[in-house]
Coordinates of C-alpha atoms in Angstrom, one line a residue:
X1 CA 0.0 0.0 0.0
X2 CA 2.4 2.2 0.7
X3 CA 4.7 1.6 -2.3
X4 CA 1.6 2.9 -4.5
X5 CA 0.8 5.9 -2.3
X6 CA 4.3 6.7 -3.2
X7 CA 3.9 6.4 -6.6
X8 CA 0.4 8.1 -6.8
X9 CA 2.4 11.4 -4.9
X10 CA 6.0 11.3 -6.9
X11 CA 4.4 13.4 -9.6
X12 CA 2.4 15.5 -6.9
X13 CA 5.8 17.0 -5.9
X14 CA 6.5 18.2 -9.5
X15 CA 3.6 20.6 -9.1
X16 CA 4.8 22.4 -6.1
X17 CA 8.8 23.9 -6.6
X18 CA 12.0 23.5 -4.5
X19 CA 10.4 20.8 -2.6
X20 CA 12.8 20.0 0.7
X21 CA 11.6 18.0 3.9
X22 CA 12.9 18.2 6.9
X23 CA 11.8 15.7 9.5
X24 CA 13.1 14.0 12.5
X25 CA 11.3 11.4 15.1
X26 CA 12.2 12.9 18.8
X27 CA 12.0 10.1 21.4
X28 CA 13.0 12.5 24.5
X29 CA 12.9 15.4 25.9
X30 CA 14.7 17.1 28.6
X31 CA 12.2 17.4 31.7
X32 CA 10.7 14.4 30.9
X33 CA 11.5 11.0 32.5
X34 CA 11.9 8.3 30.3
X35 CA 11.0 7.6 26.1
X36 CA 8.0 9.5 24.7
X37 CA 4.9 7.1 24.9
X38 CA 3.9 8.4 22.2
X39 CA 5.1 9.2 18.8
X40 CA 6.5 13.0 18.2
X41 CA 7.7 14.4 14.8
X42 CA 8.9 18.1 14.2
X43 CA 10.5 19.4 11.6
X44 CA 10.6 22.2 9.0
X45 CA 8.3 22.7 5.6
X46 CA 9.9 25.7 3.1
X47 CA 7.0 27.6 2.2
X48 CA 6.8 30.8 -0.4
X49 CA 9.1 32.4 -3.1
X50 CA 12.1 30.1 -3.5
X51 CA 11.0 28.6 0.1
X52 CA 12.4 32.1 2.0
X53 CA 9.8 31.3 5.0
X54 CA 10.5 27.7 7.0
X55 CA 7.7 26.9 8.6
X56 CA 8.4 24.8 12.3
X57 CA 6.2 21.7 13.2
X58 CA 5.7 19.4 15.8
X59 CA 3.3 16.9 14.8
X60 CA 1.9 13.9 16.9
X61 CA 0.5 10.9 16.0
X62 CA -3.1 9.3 17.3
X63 CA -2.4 7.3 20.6
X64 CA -5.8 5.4 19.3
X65 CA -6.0 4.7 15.8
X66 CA -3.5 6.9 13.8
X67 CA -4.6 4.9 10.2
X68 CA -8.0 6.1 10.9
X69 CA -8.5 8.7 13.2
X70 CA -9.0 12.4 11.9
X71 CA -6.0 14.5 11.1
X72 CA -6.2 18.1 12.4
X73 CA -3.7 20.9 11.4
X74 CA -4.1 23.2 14.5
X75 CA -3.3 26.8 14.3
X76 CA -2.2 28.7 17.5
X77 CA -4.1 32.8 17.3
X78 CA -1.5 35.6 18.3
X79 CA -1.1 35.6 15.0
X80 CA 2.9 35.1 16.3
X81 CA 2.1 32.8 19.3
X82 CA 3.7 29.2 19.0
X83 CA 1.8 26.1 18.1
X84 CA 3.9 24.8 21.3
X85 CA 1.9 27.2 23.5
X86 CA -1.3 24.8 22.0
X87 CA 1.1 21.6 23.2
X88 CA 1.7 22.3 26.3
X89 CA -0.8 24.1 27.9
X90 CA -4.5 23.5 25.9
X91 CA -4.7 20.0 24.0
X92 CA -1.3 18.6 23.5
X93 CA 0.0 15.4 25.1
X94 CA 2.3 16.9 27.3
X95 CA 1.9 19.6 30.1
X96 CA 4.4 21.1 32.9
X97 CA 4.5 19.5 36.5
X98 CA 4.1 22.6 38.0
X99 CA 4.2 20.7 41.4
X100 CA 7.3 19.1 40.8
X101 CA 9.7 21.5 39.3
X102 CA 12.2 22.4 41.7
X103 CA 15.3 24.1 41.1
X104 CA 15.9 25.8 38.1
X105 CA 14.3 23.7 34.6
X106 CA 10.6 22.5 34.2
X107 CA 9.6 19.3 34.1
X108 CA 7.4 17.7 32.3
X109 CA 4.4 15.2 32.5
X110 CA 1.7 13.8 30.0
X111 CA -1.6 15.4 29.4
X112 CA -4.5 12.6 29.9
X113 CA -6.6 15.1 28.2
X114 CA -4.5 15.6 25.1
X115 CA -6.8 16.1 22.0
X116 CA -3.8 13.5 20.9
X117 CA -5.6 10.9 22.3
X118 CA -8.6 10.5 19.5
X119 CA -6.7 12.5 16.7
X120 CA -3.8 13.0 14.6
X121 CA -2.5 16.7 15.0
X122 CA 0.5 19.1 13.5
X123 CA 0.5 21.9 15.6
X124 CA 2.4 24.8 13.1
X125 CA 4.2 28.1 14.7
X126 CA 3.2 30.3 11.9
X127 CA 3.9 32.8 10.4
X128 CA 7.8 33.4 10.0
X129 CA 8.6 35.0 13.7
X130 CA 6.5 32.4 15.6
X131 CA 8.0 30.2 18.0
X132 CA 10.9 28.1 15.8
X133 CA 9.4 29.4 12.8
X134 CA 12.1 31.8 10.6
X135 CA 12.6 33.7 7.1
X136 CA 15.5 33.4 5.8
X137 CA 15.9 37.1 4.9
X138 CA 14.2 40.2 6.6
X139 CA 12.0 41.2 3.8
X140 CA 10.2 37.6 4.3
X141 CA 9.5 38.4 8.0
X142 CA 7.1 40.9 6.6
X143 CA 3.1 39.0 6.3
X144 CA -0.6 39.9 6.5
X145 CA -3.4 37.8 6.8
X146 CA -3.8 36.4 3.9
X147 CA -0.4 35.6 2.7
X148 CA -0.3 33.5 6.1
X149 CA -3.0 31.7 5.0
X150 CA -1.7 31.3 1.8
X151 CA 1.7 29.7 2.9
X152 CA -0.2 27.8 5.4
X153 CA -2.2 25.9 2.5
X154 CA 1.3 25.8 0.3
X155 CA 2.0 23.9 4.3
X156 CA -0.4 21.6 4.3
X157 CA -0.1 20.1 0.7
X158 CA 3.6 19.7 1.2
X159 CA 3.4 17.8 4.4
X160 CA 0.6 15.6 3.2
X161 CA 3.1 15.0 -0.1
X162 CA 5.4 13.7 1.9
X163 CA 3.5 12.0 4.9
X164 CA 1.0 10.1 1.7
X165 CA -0.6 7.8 4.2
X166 CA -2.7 10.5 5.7
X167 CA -4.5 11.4 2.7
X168 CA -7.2 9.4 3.6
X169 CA -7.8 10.4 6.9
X170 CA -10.8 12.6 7.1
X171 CA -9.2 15.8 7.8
X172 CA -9.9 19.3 9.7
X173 CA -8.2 22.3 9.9
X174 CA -8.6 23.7 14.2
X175 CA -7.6 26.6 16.0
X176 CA -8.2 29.0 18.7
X177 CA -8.0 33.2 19.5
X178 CA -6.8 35.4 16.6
X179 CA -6.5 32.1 14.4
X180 CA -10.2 32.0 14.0
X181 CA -9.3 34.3 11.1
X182 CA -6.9 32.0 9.3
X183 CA -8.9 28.6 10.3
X184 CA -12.3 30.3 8.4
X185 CA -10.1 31.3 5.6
X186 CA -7.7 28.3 5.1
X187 CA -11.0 25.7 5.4
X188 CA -12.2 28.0 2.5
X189 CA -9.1 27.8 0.0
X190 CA -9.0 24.5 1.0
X191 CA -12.8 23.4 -0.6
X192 CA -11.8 25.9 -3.7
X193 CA -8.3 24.1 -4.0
X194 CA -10.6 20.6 -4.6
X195 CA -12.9 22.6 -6.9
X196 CA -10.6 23.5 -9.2
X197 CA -8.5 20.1 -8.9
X198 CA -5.7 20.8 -7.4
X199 CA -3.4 18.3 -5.7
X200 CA -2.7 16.8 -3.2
X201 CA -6.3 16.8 -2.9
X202 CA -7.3 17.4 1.0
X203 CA -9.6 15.2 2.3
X204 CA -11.4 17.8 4.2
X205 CA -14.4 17.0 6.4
X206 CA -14.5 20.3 8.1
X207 CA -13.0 22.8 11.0
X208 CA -13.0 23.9 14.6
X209 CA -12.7 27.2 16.6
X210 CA -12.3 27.7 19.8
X211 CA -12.8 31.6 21.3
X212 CA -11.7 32.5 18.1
X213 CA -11.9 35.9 16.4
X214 CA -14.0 36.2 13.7
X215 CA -14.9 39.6 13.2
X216 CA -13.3 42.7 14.9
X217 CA -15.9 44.9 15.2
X218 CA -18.7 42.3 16.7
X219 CA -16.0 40.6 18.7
X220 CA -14.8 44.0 20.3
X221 CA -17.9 45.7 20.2
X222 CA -19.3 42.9 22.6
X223 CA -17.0 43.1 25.9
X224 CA -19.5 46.0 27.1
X225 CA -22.7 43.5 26.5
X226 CA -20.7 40.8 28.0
X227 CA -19.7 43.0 31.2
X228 CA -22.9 43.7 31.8
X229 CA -24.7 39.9 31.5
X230 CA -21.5 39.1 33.9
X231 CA -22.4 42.0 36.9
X232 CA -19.3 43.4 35.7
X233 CA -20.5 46.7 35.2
X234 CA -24.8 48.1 36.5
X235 CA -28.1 48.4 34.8
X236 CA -27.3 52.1 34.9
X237 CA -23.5 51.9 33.2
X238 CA -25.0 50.0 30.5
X239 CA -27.7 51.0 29.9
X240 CA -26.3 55.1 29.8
X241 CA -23.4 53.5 27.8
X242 CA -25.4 52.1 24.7
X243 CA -27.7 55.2 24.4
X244 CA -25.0 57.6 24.4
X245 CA -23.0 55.5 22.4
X246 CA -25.5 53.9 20.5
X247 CA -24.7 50.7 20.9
X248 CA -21.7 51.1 18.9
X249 CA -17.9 50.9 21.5
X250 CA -15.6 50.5 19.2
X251 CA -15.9 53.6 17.0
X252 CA -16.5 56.3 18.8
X253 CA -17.1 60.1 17.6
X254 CA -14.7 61.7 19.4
X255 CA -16.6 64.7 19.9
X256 CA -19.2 62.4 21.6
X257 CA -17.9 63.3 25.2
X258 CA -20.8 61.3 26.6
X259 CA -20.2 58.1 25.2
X260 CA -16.7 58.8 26.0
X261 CA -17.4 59.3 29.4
X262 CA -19.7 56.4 29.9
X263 CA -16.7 54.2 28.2
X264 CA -14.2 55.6 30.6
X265 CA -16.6 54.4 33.8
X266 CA -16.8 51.0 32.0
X267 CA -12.9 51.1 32.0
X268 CA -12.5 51.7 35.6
X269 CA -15.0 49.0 36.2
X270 CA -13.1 46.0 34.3
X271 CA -9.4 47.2 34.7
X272 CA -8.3 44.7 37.5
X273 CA -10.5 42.2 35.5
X274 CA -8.7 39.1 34.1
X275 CA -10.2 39.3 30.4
X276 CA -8.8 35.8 29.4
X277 CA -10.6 34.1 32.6
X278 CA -12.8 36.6 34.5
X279 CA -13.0 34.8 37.5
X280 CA -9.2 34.2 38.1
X281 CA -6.7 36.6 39.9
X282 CA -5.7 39.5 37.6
X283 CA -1.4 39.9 37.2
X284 CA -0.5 42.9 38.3
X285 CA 3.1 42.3 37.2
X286 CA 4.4 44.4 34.6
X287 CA 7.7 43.4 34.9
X288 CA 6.9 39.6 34.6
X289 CA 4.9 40.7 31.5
X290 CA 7.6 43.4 29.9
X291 CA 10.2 40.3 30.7
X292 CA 7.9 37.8 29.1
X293 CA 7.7 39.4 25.9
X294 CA 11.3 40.6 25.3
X295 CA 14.0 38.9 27.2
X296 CA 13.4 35.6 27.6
X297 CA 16.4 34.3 28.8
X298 CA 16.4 36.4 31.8
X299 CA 13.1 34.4 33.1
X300 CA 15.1 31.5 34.9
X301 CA 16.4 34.3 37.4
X302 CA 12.5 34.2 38.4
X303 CA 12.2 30.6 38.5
X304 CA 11.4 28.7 40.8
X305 CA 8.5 30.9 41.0
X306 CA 7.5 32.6 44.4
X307 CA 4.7 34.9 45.4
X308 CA 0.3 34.7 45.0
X309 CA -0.7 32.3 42.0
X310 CA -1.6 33.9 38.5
X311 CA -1.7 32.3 35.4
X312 CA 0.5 34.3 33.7
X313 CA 3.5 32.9 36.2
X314 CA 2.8 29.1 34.4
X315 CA 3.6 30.7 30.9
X316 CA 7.5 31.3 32.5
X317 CA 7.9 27.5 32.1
X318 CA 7.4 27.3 28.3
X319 CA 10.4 30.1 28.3
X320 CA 12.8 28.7 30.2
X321 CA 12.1 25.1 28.9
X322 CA 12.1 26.1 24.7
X323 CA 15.0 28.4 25.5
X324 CA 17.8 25.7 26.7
X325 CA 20.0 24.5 24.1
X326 CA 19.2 20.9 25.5
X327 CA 15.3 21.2 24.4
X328 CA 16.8 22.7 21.1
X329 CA 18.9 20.0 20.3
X330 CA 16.2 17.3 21.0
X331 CA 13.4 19.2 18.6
X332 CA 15.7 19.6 16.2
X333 CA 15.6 23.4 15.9
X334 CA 18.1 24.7 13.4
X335 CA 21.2 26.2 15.0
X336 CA 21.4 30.0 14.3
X337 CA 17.6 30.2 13.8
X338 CA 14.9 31.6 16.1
X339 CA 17.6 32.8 18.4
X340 CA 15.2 33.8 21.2
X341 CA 11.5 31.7 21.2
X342 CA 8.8 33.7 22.5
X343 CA 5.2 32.0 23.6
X344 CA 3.8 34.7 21.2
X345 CA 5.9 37.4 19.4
X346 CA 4.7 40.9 20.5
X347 CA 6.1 42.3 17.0
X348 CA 2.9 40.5 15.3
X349 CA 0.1 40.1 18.5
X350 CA -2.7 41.7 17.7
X351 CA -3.7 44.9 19.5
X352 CA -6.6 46.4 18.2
X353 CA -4.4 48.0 15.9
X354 CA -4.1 48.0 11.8
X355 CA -1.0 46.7 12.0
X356 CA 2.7 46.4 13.3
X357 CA 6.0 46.8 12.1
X358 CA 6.0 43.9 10.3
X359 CA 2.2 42.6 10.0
X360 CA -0.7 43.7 8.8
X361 CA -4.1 42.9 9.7
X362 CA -5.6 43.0 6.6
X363 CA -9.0 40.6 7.3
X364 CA -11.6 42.2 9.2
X365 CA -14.0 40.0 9.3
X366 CA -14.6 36.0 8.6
X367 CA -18.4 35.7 8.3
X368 CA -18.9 35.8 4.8
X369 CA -16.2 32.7 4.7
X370 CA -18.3 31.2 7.2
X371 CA -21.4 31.9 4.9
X372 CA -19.6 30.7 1.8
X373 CA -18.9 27.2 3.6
X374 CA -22.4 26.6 3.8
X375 CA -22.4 25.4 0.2
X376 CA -19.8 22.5 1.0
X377 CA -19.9 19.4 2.6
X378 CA -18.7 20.4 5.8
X379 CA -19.0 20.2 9.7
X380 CA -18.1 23.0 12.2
X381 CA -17.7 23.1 15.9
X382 CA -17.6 26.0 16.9
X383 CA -17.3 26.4 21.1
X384 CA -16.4 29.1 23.4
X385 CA -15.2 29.5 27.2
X386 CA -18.2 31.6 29.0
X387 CA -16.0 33.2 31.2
X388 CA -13.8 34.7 28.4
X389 CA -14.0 38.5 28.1
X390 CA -11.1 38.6 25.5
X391 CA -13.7 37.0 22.9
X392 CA -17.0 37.1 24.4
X393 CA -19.1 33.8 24.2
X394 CA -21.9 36.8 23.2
X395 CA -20.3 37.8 20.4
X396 CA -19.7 34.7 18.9
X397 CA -23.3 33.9 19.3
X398 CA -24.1 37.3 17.8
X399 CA -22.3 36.2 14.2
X400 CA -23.9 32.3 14.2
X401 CA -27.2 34.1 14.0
X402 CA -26.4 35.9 11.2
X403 CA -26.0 33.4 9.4
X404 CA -29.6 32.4 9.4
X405 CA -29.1 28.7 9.9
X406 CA -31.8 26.4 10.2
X407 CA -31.6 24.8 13.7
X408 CA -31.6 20.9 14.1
X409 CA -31.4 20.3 17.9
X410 CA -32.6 23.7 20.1
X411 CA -30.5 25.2 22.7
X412 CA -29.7 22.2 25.9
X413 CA -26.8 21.5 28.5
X414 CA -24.3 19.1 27.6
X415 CA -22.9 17.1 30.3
X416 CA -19.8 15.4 31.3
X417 CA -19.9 12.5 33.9
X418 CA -23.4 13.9 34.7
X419 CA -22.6 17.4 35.1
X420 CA -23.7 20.2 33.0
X421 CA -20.2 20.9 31.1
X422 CA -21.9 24.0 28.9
X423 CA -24.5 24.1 26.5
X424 CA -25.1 23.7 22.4
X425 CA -27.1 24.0 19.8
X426 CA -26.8 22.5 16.7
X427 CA -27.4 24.1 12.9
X428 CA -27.6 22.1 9.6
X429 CA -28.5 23.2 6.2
X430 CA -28.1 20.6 3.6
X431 CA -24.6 19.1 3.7
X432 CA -23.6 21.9 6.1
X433 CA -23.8 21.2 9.6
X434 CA -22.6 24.1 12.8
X435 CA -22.2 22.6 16.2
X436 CA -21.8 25.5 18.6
X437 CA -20.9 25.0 22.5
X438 CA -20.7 26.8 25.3
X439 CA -17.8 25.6 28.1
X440 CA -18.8 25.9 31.3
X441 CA -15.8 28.2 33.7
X442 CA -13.7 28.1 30.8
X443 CA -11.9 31.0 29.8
X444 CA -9.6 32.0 26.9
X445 CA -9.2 29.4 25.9
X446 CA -11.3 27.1 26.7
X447 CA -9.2 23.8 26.9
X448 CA -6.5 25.4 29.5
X449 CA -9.0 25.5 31.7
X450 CA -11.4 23.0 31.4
X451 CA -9.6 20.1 29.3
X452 CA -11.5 16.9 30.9
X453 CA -14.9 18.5 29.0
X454 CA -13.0 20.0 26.3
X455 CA -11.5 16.5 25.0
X456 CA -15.4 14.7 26.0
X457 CA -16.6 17.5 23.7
X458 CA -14.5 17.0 20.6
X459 CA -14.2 13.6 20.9
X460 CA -17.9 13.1 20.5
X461 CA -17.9 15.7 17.6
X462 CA -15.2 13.8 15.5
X463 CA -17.2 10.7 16.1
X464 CA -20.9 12.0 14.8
X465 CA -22.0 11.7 18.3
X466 CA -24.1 14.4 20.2
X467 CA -22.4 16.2 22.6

């Protein structure tokens, strides 16, 4: 079998130029005792004009039924944030032993929640910048949103090229934050890509989104209708807020000084509020952060890690673990590349702004993608954490319904080992078919902090099962 999948995708690589893998099977890892249990493969795919961008992967096989089981290219938001960020600390197989690392490295331990467990999954650092991820001049560096997208597809068909015996899995493109943008788009290239016949043909089934941005305005606009279903802010606030700023806080006249006003009381109300979990202690640690985000190496001076709990302090592991030239060595990271790795690279991170230094955000809004998939044969799930402020569960409610979707199965809880877990409601329209969930005490996003429901939830989805 394999002999002829490799004879079916020899003349595949002729359509796609300066063809290069890069691959490597890692067995172990420093801060982990013992071989892998399960199987790890990074390595690097050249993407773009005379393959300037090389694109970083880990990918990890199926601990169930890797023949079989769905393939899932997963795409970490930021943009610029590492699809190791995904690995570790959402639905990857491993996770840091927080309890257990003394002295001055993390260790490690497995995730019995890993999405890894029903599904095969590449996690990508993309674009150029993220994580391991480089360009091999400066000019390349430079991206928007949809030339990511568009070297993420020129991604996928290479890997599947040279990995043949996954074209058959039923495949789905996942991701979580800012990539709701490139998962919407990338699932949409994908189904024109088979239209028009190009090859490797992707056996797409569909795509997932976790908190994920989808529109700026709506998604924005909605942390003031959010604040207020939460008790975050009164009756009065909100309801002086939307009249004066009629319903619209994102752009604001400036010479509306009542809106303005009203905005700044919302402000004061939310500013020692943890947007990414709402219920969870806010950091107030700027120089944690500002060392975070620009020198990395400097963060095992702060290890082990002393003072009140925050969630911010476990991101300090992921530093100090992908900085040491041991972890390097084993992942196979090029020498001289990615000098410094970041959990997510502040010159790209989205903002609110139109763009930084070297990315532009040039997508404002995924809905009519969303809208265009209805045509295919395709399943969504679609799910969000309900204590997320970042991207409100509200406002991703608010762009489902405009899509006018029939519904099949009404709004109900969902349950995990008899408890409610969060609640969906299901949309189909001919071959199209929306799943949307809600997670109960999940935040942004949603598998961090709830990953027992998280991997019930997508497990049944993959499987054609209710939730």
């Amino acid at each position: 079998m394999l002999s002829l999948l490799r004879l079916i995708v020899f003349p595949l690589l002729l359509l796609l130029p300066y063809v290069v893998f890069s691959h490597f099977i890692v067995e172990n890892l420093p801060g982990f005792q013992g071989k892998l249990p399960f199987k790890l493969e990074t390595g690097y795919v050249g993407v773009g004009e005379e393959e300037k961008v090389q694109l970083y992967y880990y990918f990890v096989e199926s601990e169930r039924d890797p023949e079989n089981d769905p393939l899932m290219l997963w795409l970490t938001g930021g943009p610029g944030c590492s699809g190791l960020s995904s690995f570790v600390y959402e639905i990857g197989p491993l996770m840091f032993d927080y309890a257990n690392s003394s002295g001055d490295f993390p260790k490690l331990e497995l995730n019995s929640n890993s999405w890894t467990k029903v599904a095969n999954i590449i996690f990508i650092d993309q674009p150029a910048g993220s994580g391991y991820s480089y360009a091999k001049t400066s000019e390349a560096y430079n991206c928007n949103d949809t030339q990511a997208v568009t070297l993420t597809y020129e991604f996928l068909r290479k890997w599947l090229m040279d990995h043949p015996k996954y074209l058959k899995n039923p495949q789905y493109v996942g991701g979580d934050s800012y990539s709701g943008i490139f998962v919407a788009l990338l699932t949409r290239r994908i189904y024109d890509g088979i239209e028009v016949g190009e090859k490797p043909r992707v056996n797409i089934k569909g795509y997932i989104q976790g908190n994920a941005l989808t529109d700026h305005y709506i998604d924005a606009n909605g942390r003031v209708i959010y604040a207020h279903r939460m008790g975050l802010i009164s009756d009065k606030l909100y309801q002086s807020t939307k009249a004066n700023c009629n319903g619209n806080y994102v752009n604001v006249d400036p010479n509306n000084e009542s809106c303005l006003n009203d905005l700044q009381r919302v402000d004061k109300c939310l500013k020692n509020i943890r947007r990414a979990h709402i219920l969870e202690p806010w950091c107030d640690l700027p120089f944690l952060m500002s060392i975070l985000q620009v020198t990395p190496t400097n963060v095992r001076s702060l290890f082990p890690i002393e003072g009140p709990w925050c969630r911010e302090k476990n991101y300090i592991y992921s530093y100090i673990w992908a900085n040491d030239k041991a972890v390097r060595k084993a992942l196979n990271v090029r020498e001289g590349t990615a000098l410094e790795w970041v959990r997510c690279n502040d010159s790209m991170h989205y903002r609110g702004k139109e763009r930084t230094e070297s990315y532009v955000y040039d997508v404002q809004s995924v809905i009519d993608d969303h809208r265009h998939l209805i045509s295919k044969s395709c399943r969504a799930l679609i799910y969000s954490g309900d204590h997320d402020m970042v991207v409100p569960h509200s406002s991703t409610e608010e762009w489902i319904d405009s899509l006018k979707l029939p519904i099949a199965d009404d709004w109900e809880p969902w349950f995990v080992d008899g408890q409610v877990a969060g609640y969906k409601v299901k949309y189909s329209q001919n071959d199209y078919e929306l799943t949307y969930a809600t997670v109960k005490g999940g935040g942004h996003t949603a598998p961090e902090y709830k990953p027992e429901q998280c991997l019930a939830m997508v497990d049944r989805w993959f499987s054609g099962y209710p939730l």
